[in-house]
Coordinates of C-alpha atoms and ligand atoms in Angstrom, one line a residue:
M1 CA 0.0 0.0 0.0
S2 CA 1.5 3.3 -0.9
M3 CA 1.8 5.9 1.8
I4 CA 3.1 9.4 2.0
V5 CA 5.0 11.1 4.9
L6 CA 4.1 14.6 5.9
K7 CA 6.4 16.4 8.3
F8 CA 5.5 19.7 9.9
G9 CA 8.1 21.9 11.5
G10 CA 8.0 23.9 14.7
T11 CA 6.3 27.0 13.3
S12 CA 3.6 24.9 11.6
V13 CA 2.6 23.5 15.0
G14 CA 3.6 26.7 16.9
S15 CA 0.1 27.8 18.0
A16 CA -3.5 26.6 18.2
E17 CA -4.3 28.5 15.0
N18 CA -1.4 26.8 13.2
I19 CA -2.2 23.4 14.5
K20 CA -5.7 23.8 13.0
K21 CA -4.1 24.6 9.6
V22 CA -1.9 21.5 9.8
A23 CA -5.0 19.4 10.6
K24 CA -6.8 20.8 7.5
I25 CA -3.8 19.9 5.3
V26 CA -3.6 16.4 6.8
I27 CA -7.4 15.8 6.4
A28 CA -7.3 16.9 2.8
E29 CA -4.7 14.4 2.0
K30 CA -6.3 11.5 0.2
E31 CA -3.6 8.8 0.6
S32 CA -2.9 7.1 3.8
N33 CA -0.1 8.9 5.6
I34 CA 2.3 9.2 8.4
V35 CA 2.5 12.7 10.0
V36 CA 5.8 13.6 11.7
L37 CA 5.8 16.6 14.0
S38 CA 8.4 18.8 15.5
A39 CA 8.0 20.3 18.9
M40 CA 6.1 23.6 19.0
S41 CA 8.4 26.5 17.9
G42 CA 10.7 27.6 20.7
V43 CA 9.9 24.6 22.9
T44 CA 13.1 22.6 22.2
N45 CA 15.1 25.8 23.0
T46 CA 13.2 26.2 26.2
L47 CA 13.8 22.5 27.1
Q48 CA 17.5 22.9 26.3
N49 CA 17.6 25.9 28.5
I50 CA 16.0 24.0 31.4
S51 CA 18.5 21.3 30.9
N52 CA 21.4 23.8 30.9
L53 CA 20.1 25.3 34.1
L54 CA 19.9 21.9 35.8
S55 CA 23.4 21.1 34.8
Q56 CA 24.5 24.3 36.6
K57 CA 22.3 23.3 39.6
K58 CA 20.1 26.4 39.1
I59 CA 17.0 24.4 40.2
D60 CA 14.8 27.4 40.9
E61 CA 15.4 29.0 37.6
A62 CA 14.8 25.6 35.9
Q63 CA 11.5 25.3 37.7
L64 CA 10.4 28.7 36.6
E65 CA 11.1 27.9 33.0
M66 CA 9.1 24.7 33.4
L67 CA 6.2 26.8 34.8
N68 CA 6.4 29.2 31.9
L69 CA 6.3 26.4 29.4
N70 CA 3.3 24.9 31.1
Q71 CA 1.5 28.2 30.9
K72 CA 2.3 28.5 27.2
Y73 CA 0.8 25.0 26.7
N74 CA -2.3 25.8 28.7
K75 CA -3.0 28.8 26.6
V76 CA -2.6 26.7 23.4
I77 CA -5.1 24.1 24.6
Q78 CA -7.6 26.7 25.6
D79 CA -7.6 28.0 22.0
L80 CA -7.4 24.6 20.4
F81 CA -10.2 22.6 21.9
D82 CA -13.9 23.2 21.8
S83 CA -15.1 20.3 23.9
N84 CA -14.4 20.2 27.6
D85 CA -13.7 16.5 27.3
H86 CA -10.7 17.0 25.0
F87 CA -9.6 20.1 26.9
V88 CA -9.4 18.0 30.1
K89 CA -7.5 15.2 28.3
A90 CA -5.0 17.7 26.9
S91 CA -4.6 19.3 30.3
L92 CA -3.9 16.0 31.9
M93 CA -1.4 15.1 29.2
I94 CA 0.5 18.3 29.6
N95 CA 0.7 17.8 33.4
Y96 CA 1.9 14.4 32.9
H97 CA 4.8 15.6 30.7
N98 CA 5.6 18.3 33.2
E99 CA 5.7 15.8 35.9
V100 CA 8.1 13.6 34.0
L101 CA 10.5 16.5 34.4
L102 CA 10.0 17.0 38.1
P103 CA 12.1 14.0 39.4
L104 CA 14.9 15.1 37.1
L105 CA 15.3 18.2 39.3
E106 CA 16.4 15.9 42.1
I107 CA 18.8 13.6 40.4
E108 CA 22.4 14.2 39.2
F109 CA 22.5 15.9 35.8
S110 CA 23.8 13.8 32.9
E111 CA 23.5 13.6 29.1
K112 CA 20.8 10.9 29.6
V113 CA 18.7 13.4 31.6
E114 CA 19.2 16.0 29.0
K115 CA 17.9 13.7 26.3
V116 CA 14.8 12.8 28.3
I117 CA 14.1 16.5 28.8
L118 CA 14.5 17.4 25.1
A119 CA 12.2 14.6 24.1
Q120 CA 9.2 16.1 25.9
G121 CA 8.6 18.8 23.2
E122 CA 7.8 16.3 20.4
L123 CA 5.9 14.0 22.8
V124 CA 3.6 16.9 23.7
S125 CA 3.1 18.3 20.2
T126 CA 2.1 14.9 18.8
N127 CA -0.3 14.1 21.7
L128 CA -1.9 17.5 21.2
F129 CA -2.4 16.9 17.5
Q130 CA -3.8 13.5 18.0
L131 CA -6.3 14.8 20.6
Y132 CA -7.3 17.5 18.1
M133 CA -7.8 15.0 15.3
E134 CA -9.9 13.0 17.8
E135 CA -12.0 16.0 18.6
L136 CA -12.6 16.5 14.9
E137 CA -13.6 12.8 14.7
E138 CA -10.9 12.2 12.0
S139 CA -9.3 8.8 11.7
S140 CA -5.8 8.9 13.2
N141 CA -3.6 7.0 15.7
L142 CA -0.5 8.1 17.6
I143 CA 2.5 5.8 17.1
S144 CA 5.6 6.4 19.3
A145 CA 8.8 7.0 17.5
L146 CA 10.4 5.4 20.6
D147 CA 8.9 2.1 19.5
F148 CA 10.7 2.0 16.1
M149 CA 13.2 4.8 15.6
T150 CA 16.6 3.4 16.7
I151 CA 20.1 4.5 16.2
D152 CA 23.3 2.4 16.3
D153 CA 26.5 2.9 18.2
N154 CA 27.7 5.4 15.6
H155 CA 24.6 7.5 16.2
E156 CA 23.3 6.6 12.7
P157 CA 19.7 5.3 12.1
D158 CA 19.6 1.5 12.3
T159 CA 17.7 1.2 9.0
E160 CA 17.0 -2.5 8.9
R161 CA 15.7 -2.6 12.4
I162 CA 13.6 0.6 11.9
K163 CA 12.1 -1.0 8.8
E164 CA 11.0 -4.1 10.7
S165 CA 9.8 -2.3 13.8
I166 CA 7.8 0.3 12.0
A167 CA 6.1 -2.4 9.8
K168 CA 5.0 -4.1 13.1
V169 CA 3.8 -0.9 14.6
I170 CA 1.8 0.1 11.4
S171 CA 0.2 -3.4 11.1
K172 CA -1.5 -2.7 14.5
H173 CA -3.5 0.1 12.9
P174 CA -4.8 -1.4 9.6
R175 CA -7.7 1.0 9.3
S176 CA -6.0 4.2 10.3
K177 CA -5.7 6.8 7.5
T178 CA -3.3 8.9 9.5
L179 CA -0.6 7.8 11.9
I180 CA 1.0 10.6 13.9
T181 CA 4.6 10.3 15.3
Q182 CA 7.4 12.4 16.7
G183 CA 10.3 13.8 14.7
F184 CA 13.7 14.1 16.3
I185 CA 13.5 11.5 19.1
C186 CA 14.7 8.0 19.0
K187 CA 16.2 5.2 21.2
N188 CA 19.9 4.3 21.3
T189 CA 21.5 0.8 21.5
S190 CA 21.1 0.8 25.3
G191 CA 17.4 1.4 24.9
E192 CA 17.6 4.9 26.3
I193 CA 15.9 7.9 24.9
D194 CA 18.1 9.8 22.4
N195 CA 17.7 12.1 19.5
L196 CA 18.8 12.8 15.9
K197 CA 20.4 16.2 16.9
R198 CA 18.8 19.6 16.7
G199 CA 16.7 20.1 13.6
G200 CA 16.5 16.3 13.2
S201 CA 12.8 16.1 12.4
D202 CA 13.4 16.3 8.6
Y203 CA 15.8 13.4 9.0
T204 CA 13.1 11.4 10.9
A205 CA 10.6 12.0 8.0
S206 CA 13.2 10.9 5.5
I207 CA 14.1 7.8 7.4
I208 CA 10.5 6.8 7.9
G209 CA 9.8 7.5 4.2
A210 CA 12.6 5.2 3.2
A211 CA 11.5 2.5 5.7
V212 CA 7.9 2.4 4.5
E213 CA 8.9 3.1 0.8
A214 CA 6.6 6.1 0.8
S215 CA 5.6 7.4 -2.6
Q216 CA 6.4 11.0 -1.4
I217 CA 7.9 12.8 1.6
Q218 CA 6.5 16.3 2.2
L219 CA 8.3 18.7 4.4
W220 CA 6.0 21.5 5.5
S221 CA 7.5 24.7 6.9
D222 CA 6.9 28.4 6.7
I223 CA 8.6 29.0 3.3
S224 CA 7.4 28.0 -0.1
G225 CA 10.3 25.8 -1.1
M226 CA 13.6 26.9 -2.5
H227 CA 14.1 30.2 -4.4
N228 CA 16.2 30.7 -7.4
N229 CA 17.9 33.6 -5.7
D230 CA 17.9 35.4 -2.3
P231 CA 14.6 37.3 -2.1
R232 CA 16.0 39.6 0.6
F233 CA 18.4 41.1 -1.9
V234 CA 16.9 40.5 -5.3
D235 CA 13.5 41.4 -6.7
Q236 CA 11.8 39.0 -9.1
T237 CA 13.0 35.8 -7.6
F238 CA 10.8 32.7 -8.0
S239 CA 10.4 29.4 -6.3
I240 CA 12.1 26.5 -8.0
E241 CA 9.6 23.9 -9.1
E242 CA 12.0 21.0 -9.3
I243 CA 15.6 20.3 -8.4
S244 CA 17.7 17.2 -8.1
F245 CA 19.0 15.9 -4.8
D246 CA 22.6 16.7 -5.9
E247 CA 21.8 20.4 -6.6
A248 CA 19.8 20.7 -3.4
A249 CA 22.7 19.3 -1.5
E250 CA 25.0 22.0 -3.1
L251 CA 22.7 24.7 -1.9
A252 CA 22.2 23.4 1.6
Y253 CA 25.3 25.0 3.0
F254 CA 24.0 28.3 1.9
G255 CA 20.5 28.0 3.3
A256 CA 20.8 25.5 6.1
K257 CA 17.5 26.8 7.3
I258 CA 15.9 25.1 4.3
L259 CA 17.3 21.6 4.6
H260 CA 20.2 19.7 6.0
P261 CA 21.7 17.6 3.2
Q262 CA 22.1 14.6 5.5
S263 CA 18.3 14.7 6.2
I264 CA 17.4 13.8 2.6
I265 CA 20.0 11.0 2.0
P266 CA 17.6 8.2 2.9
A267 CA 15.0 9.6 0.5
K268 CA 17.6 10.0 -2.3
E269 CA 18.8 6.5 -1.8
K270 CA 15.3 5.1 -2.2
N271 CA 14.5 7.5 -5.0
I272 CA 11.6 9.0 -3.0
P273 CA 10.6 12.5 -4.1
V274 CA 10.7 15.2 -1.4
L275 CA 8.3 18.0 -1.7
L276 CA 8.9 21.3 0.2
K277 CA 5.7 23.0 1.1
N278 CA 4.4 26.0 3.0
T279 CA 1.8 25.4 5.7
F280 CA 0.7 29.0 5.5
K281 CA 0.4 29.0 1.7
P282 CA -0.7 25.4 0.9
E283 CA -1.8 26.4 -2.6
A284 CA 1.8 27.4 -3.6
K285 CA 3.4 24.6 -5.6
G286 CA 6.5 24.3 -3.5
T287 CA 9.7 22.6 -4.7
L288 CA 10.0 19.0 -5.7
I289 CA 13.4 17.4 -5.0
H290 CA 13.8 14.3 -7.0
N291 CA 16.4 12.2 -9.0
G292 CA 14.5 12.8 -12.3
A293 CA 15.1 16.5 -12.2
N294 CA 18.3 16.1 -14.2
P295 CA 17.8 13.5 -16.9
Q296 CA 21.1 12.5 -18.5
G297 CA 22.0 14.5 -21.5
S298 CA 19.6 17.2 -20.6
D299 CA 20.4 20.8 -21.3
V300 CA 22.3 23.2 -19.1
N301 CA 20.1 24.3 -16.2
I302 CA 21.1 26.9 -13.8
R303 CA 18.8 26.2 -10.9
A304 CA 19.7 28.7 -8.2
I305 CA 22.1 31.3 -6.9
A306 CA 22.9 31.6 -3.2
A307 CA 25.4 33.4 -1.0
K308 CA 27.1 32.9 2.3
D309 CA 28.6 35.7 4.3
N310 CA 31.3 36.0 6.9
I311 CA 33.8 34.1 4.9
T312 CA 37.5 34.3 5.6
A313 CA 40.1 33.4 3.0
I314 CA 43.6 32.2 4.0
K315 CA 46.4 32.1 1.5
I316 CA 49.5 30.0 2.2
K317 CA 52.4 30.8 -0.1
S318 CA 55.4 28.6 -0.1
Y319 CA 58.1 27.7 -2.6
R320 CA 58.5 24.5 -0.7
M321 CA 55.2 23.5 -2.2
L322 CA 56.6 23.5 -5.7
M323 CA 56.6 19.9 -7.0
A324 CA 56.5 18.6 -3.4
Y325 CA 54.0 16.0 -2.2
G326 CA 52.2 15.8 1.1
F327 CA 52.1 19.6 1.4
L328 CA 48.3 19.9 1.3
K329 CA 48.0 17.1 3.9
K330 CA 50.1 19.0 6.4
I331 CA 48.0 22.1 5.9
F332 CA 44.7 20.3 6.2
E333 CA 45.9 18.6 9.3
I334 CA 46.2 21.9 11.0
F335 CA 42.6 22.7 10.2
E336 CA 41.5 19.2 11.4
Q337 CA 43.4 19.6 14.7
N338 CA 41.6 22.9 15.2
Q339 CA 38.2 21.4 14.3
T340 CA 37.6 24.0 11.6
S341 CA 36.1 22.9 8.4
I342 CA 37.3 24.2 5.0
D343 CA 34.8 25.1 2.3
M344 CA 36.5 26.3 -0.8
I345 CA 40.0 25.5 -2.0
T346 CA 42.1 26.7 -4.9
T347 CA 45.7 25.9 -5.6
S348 CA 48.5 27.3 -7.7
E349 CA 52.0 25.8 -8.0
V350 CA 53.3 27.8 -5.1
A351 CA 50.2 28.8 -3.1
V352 CA 47.0 27.5 -1.7
S353 CA 43.9 29.6 -0.8
L354 CA 41.1 28.2 1.2
T355 CA 38.1 29.5 3.0
I356 CA 36.5 29.0 6.4
D357 CA 33.4 30.4 8.1
D358 CA 34.2 29.5 11.7
T359 CA 37.1 31.8 12.8
S360 CA 37.1 30.8 16.5
K361 CA 40.5 29.1 16.1
L362 CA 41.9 31.5 13.5
T363 CA 44.8 32.7 15.7
E364 CA 45.9 29.2 16.4
I365 CA 45.6 28.1 12.8
I366 CA 47.6 31.1 11.5
Q367 CA 50.3 30.5 14.1
E368 CA 50.7 26.9 13.0
L369 CA 50.5 27.7 9.3
E370 CA 53.3 30.2 9.6
G371 CA 55.7 27.3 9.7
F372 CA 54.9 26.6 6.1
G373 CA 55.3 29.9 4.3
S374 CA 53.8 33.4 4.2
I375 CA 50.2 33.7 5.2
E376 CA 47.6 36.3 4.1
V377 CA 44.2 36.5 5.6
D378 CA 41.2 38.3 4.1
S379 CA 38.0 38.6 6.0
D380 CA 34.5 40.0 5.2
L381 CA 34.1 37.9 2.0
S382 CA 31.0 36.2 0.6
I383 CA 30.9 32.9 -1.3
I384 CA 28.5 33.0 -4.2
C385 CA 27.2 29.5 -5.2
I386 CA 25.6 28.7 -8.5
A387 CA 23.9 25.4 -8.5
G388 CA 22.5 23.6 -11.5
N389 CA 23.3 21.0 -14.0
I390 CA 26.5 22.6 -15.1
A391 CA 28.8 19.7 -16.0
Q392 CA 32.2 20.5 -17.4
N393 CA 31.3 19.2 -20.8
K394 CA 28.5 21.8 -21.3
K395 CA 29.6 24.8 -23.3
G396 CA 29.0 28.4 -22.5
V397 CA 28.0 28.1 -18.8
T398 CA 31.1 29.6 -17.3
A399 CA 31.2 32.3 -20.0
A400 CA 27.6 33.2 -19.3
I401 CA 28.3 33.4 -15.6
F402 CA 31.4 35.6 -15.8
N403 CA 30.1 37.8 -18.5
C404 CA 27.6 39.1 -16.0
L405 CA 30.5 40.1 -13.7
T406 CA 32.9 42.1 -15.7
D407 CA 33.1 44.9 -13.1
I408 CA 33.4 42.7 -10.1
P409 CA 36.8 41.7 -8.6
I410 CA 36.8 37.9 -7.9
R411 CA 39.1 36.5 -5.2
M412 CA 38.7 32.7 -5.8
I413 CA 36.8 30.5 -8.2
S414 CA 35.9 26.8 -7.6
Y415 CA 34.5 24.8 -10.5
G416 CA 34.7 21.1 -11.4
G417 CA 34.4 19.7 -7.8
S418 CA 31.0 18.4 -8.8
N419 CA 28.8 18.6 -11.9
Y420 CA 26.3 20.8 -10.0
N421 CA 28.2 23.7 -8.6
L422 CA 30.3 26.7 -9.4
S423 CA 31.4 28.9 -6.5
F424 CA 33.4 32.0 -6.3
L425 CA 34.5 34.4 -3.6
V426 CA 33.8 38.2 -3.6
K427 CA 34.0 41.0 -1.1
A428 CA 30.9 41.0 1.1
S429 CA 30.3 44.6 -0.1
D430 CA 29.9 43.3 -3.7
K431 CA 27.5 40.5 -2.8
I432 CA 24.2 42.2 -3.5
A433 CA 25.4 43.6 -6.8
V434 CA 26.6 40.1 -7.8
L435 CA 23.3 38.4 -6.9
N436 CA 21.4 41.0 -9.0
L437 CA 23.8 40.9 -12.0
L438 CA 23.6 37.1 -12.1
N439 CA 19.8 37.2 -11.7
K440 CA 19.6 39.5 -14.7
G441 CA 22.1 37.7 -16.8
L442 CA 21.0 34.1 -16.0
F443 CA 17.3 34.2 -15.2
T444 CA 15.7 36.9 -17.4
S445 CA 14.9 37.1 -21.0
E446 CA 18.4 38.5 -21.5
A447 CA 19.8 35.2 -20.3
T448 CA 22.1 33.4 -22.7
V449 CA 22.0 29.9 -21.2
L450 CA 19.0 27.7 -20.6
V451 CA 17.6 28.1 -17.1
N452 CA 14.8 26.4 -15.3
Ligands
LIG501 N1 12.4 20.1 17.8 C1 13.8 19.8 17.4 C2 14.6 21.1 17.3 O1 14.1 22.2 17.4 C3 13.8 19.0 16.1 C4 13.2 19.8 14.9 O2 12.5 20.7 15.0 O3 13.6 19.4 13.8 O4 15.8 21.0 17.0
MG502 MG1 12.7 22.9 13.9

């Protein structure tokens, strides 16, 4: 039986009014479905704060935060339910989840305690939604992610086990059109409550989609999919109708808010289309991410342009590099030891330039690099990323891109790392001009290459 997975993020379930919108969308869905919910917006942050306060033994402050959270929930259920019966049930449920936290005030703080605390957000939001569906007399059942979502010792989803367990859980509800479950939370190999790290609900949806071989995974948030350019700086942007997984992954670094690339791996592997939709504009088409978006031999498609600020470039110049081997390894090791990830790299015969966005260890890194040659550091740069089907064997793409930029100084260019990306580095003060020039040159009637 084909199923679809619908995941709603924190804002989508962030108030009684929004929960009602989510219910409408779920009810309108004709196929049987699994609904994955995040915690209400802000709740996981509050729970993290409670946990931090407990770890610092600030018990009174932690209790106060718990009280505030309880009040927030109480307000929501007053607005959500019409029947007294369901209001009372919801109120008891919220008290129960608050009471789960109480004994934790007494015991020694540990990571295990933190994970139990963090799990309460999704447990509450899903229970609330189930009660609301019940009040509407809509067919739905709650299934606990803790009964099937398991991770292995490497903290990775245990796919085989999840597939078996979820099948068992689903088979208990043969007549249910909608099954509701929690994003983010799971159990580890010791059977303890754990999670898929912050923002992990998309990952949950994708893992579940792969496990049940869903026909589609829908990720509902407060934006209408991906845009071809940054609407904050460029007029006349449009939302991308379709994009391949590879292109979407290239863009993820630039708009982490949209999607973490890891979260769609299970869907990509099983070839399940992922549709990004907006809970507050359900009529908008959204963006479909699927493998078929780039058929082999298809034309050049420039899909999207994105930028990332606060980039620092480091140049290491050394004649010792000339015809030597192992030089890059030694340089990269310095970044590894300082737990700093490198984004772009370009090399010449006697120099290497690379970029980082986390400068917390910059002083240490520079000190260590000085042993290899002369170092130059430029800050306040922006990476511009062009994503699309721009394989090296396609003519005219690079020319079309750089023809737009004849007046812009470019610090670094990276092309050929993948078939789907060309990135370059400019001064942050040129970023808005660059985004607009590219938009005009690549996405309007003046464009000289085929775009989508
Ligand atoms: N509630 C969790 C968080 O805020 C998971 C998620 O929303 O994806 O990180
Ligand atoms: Mg979230």
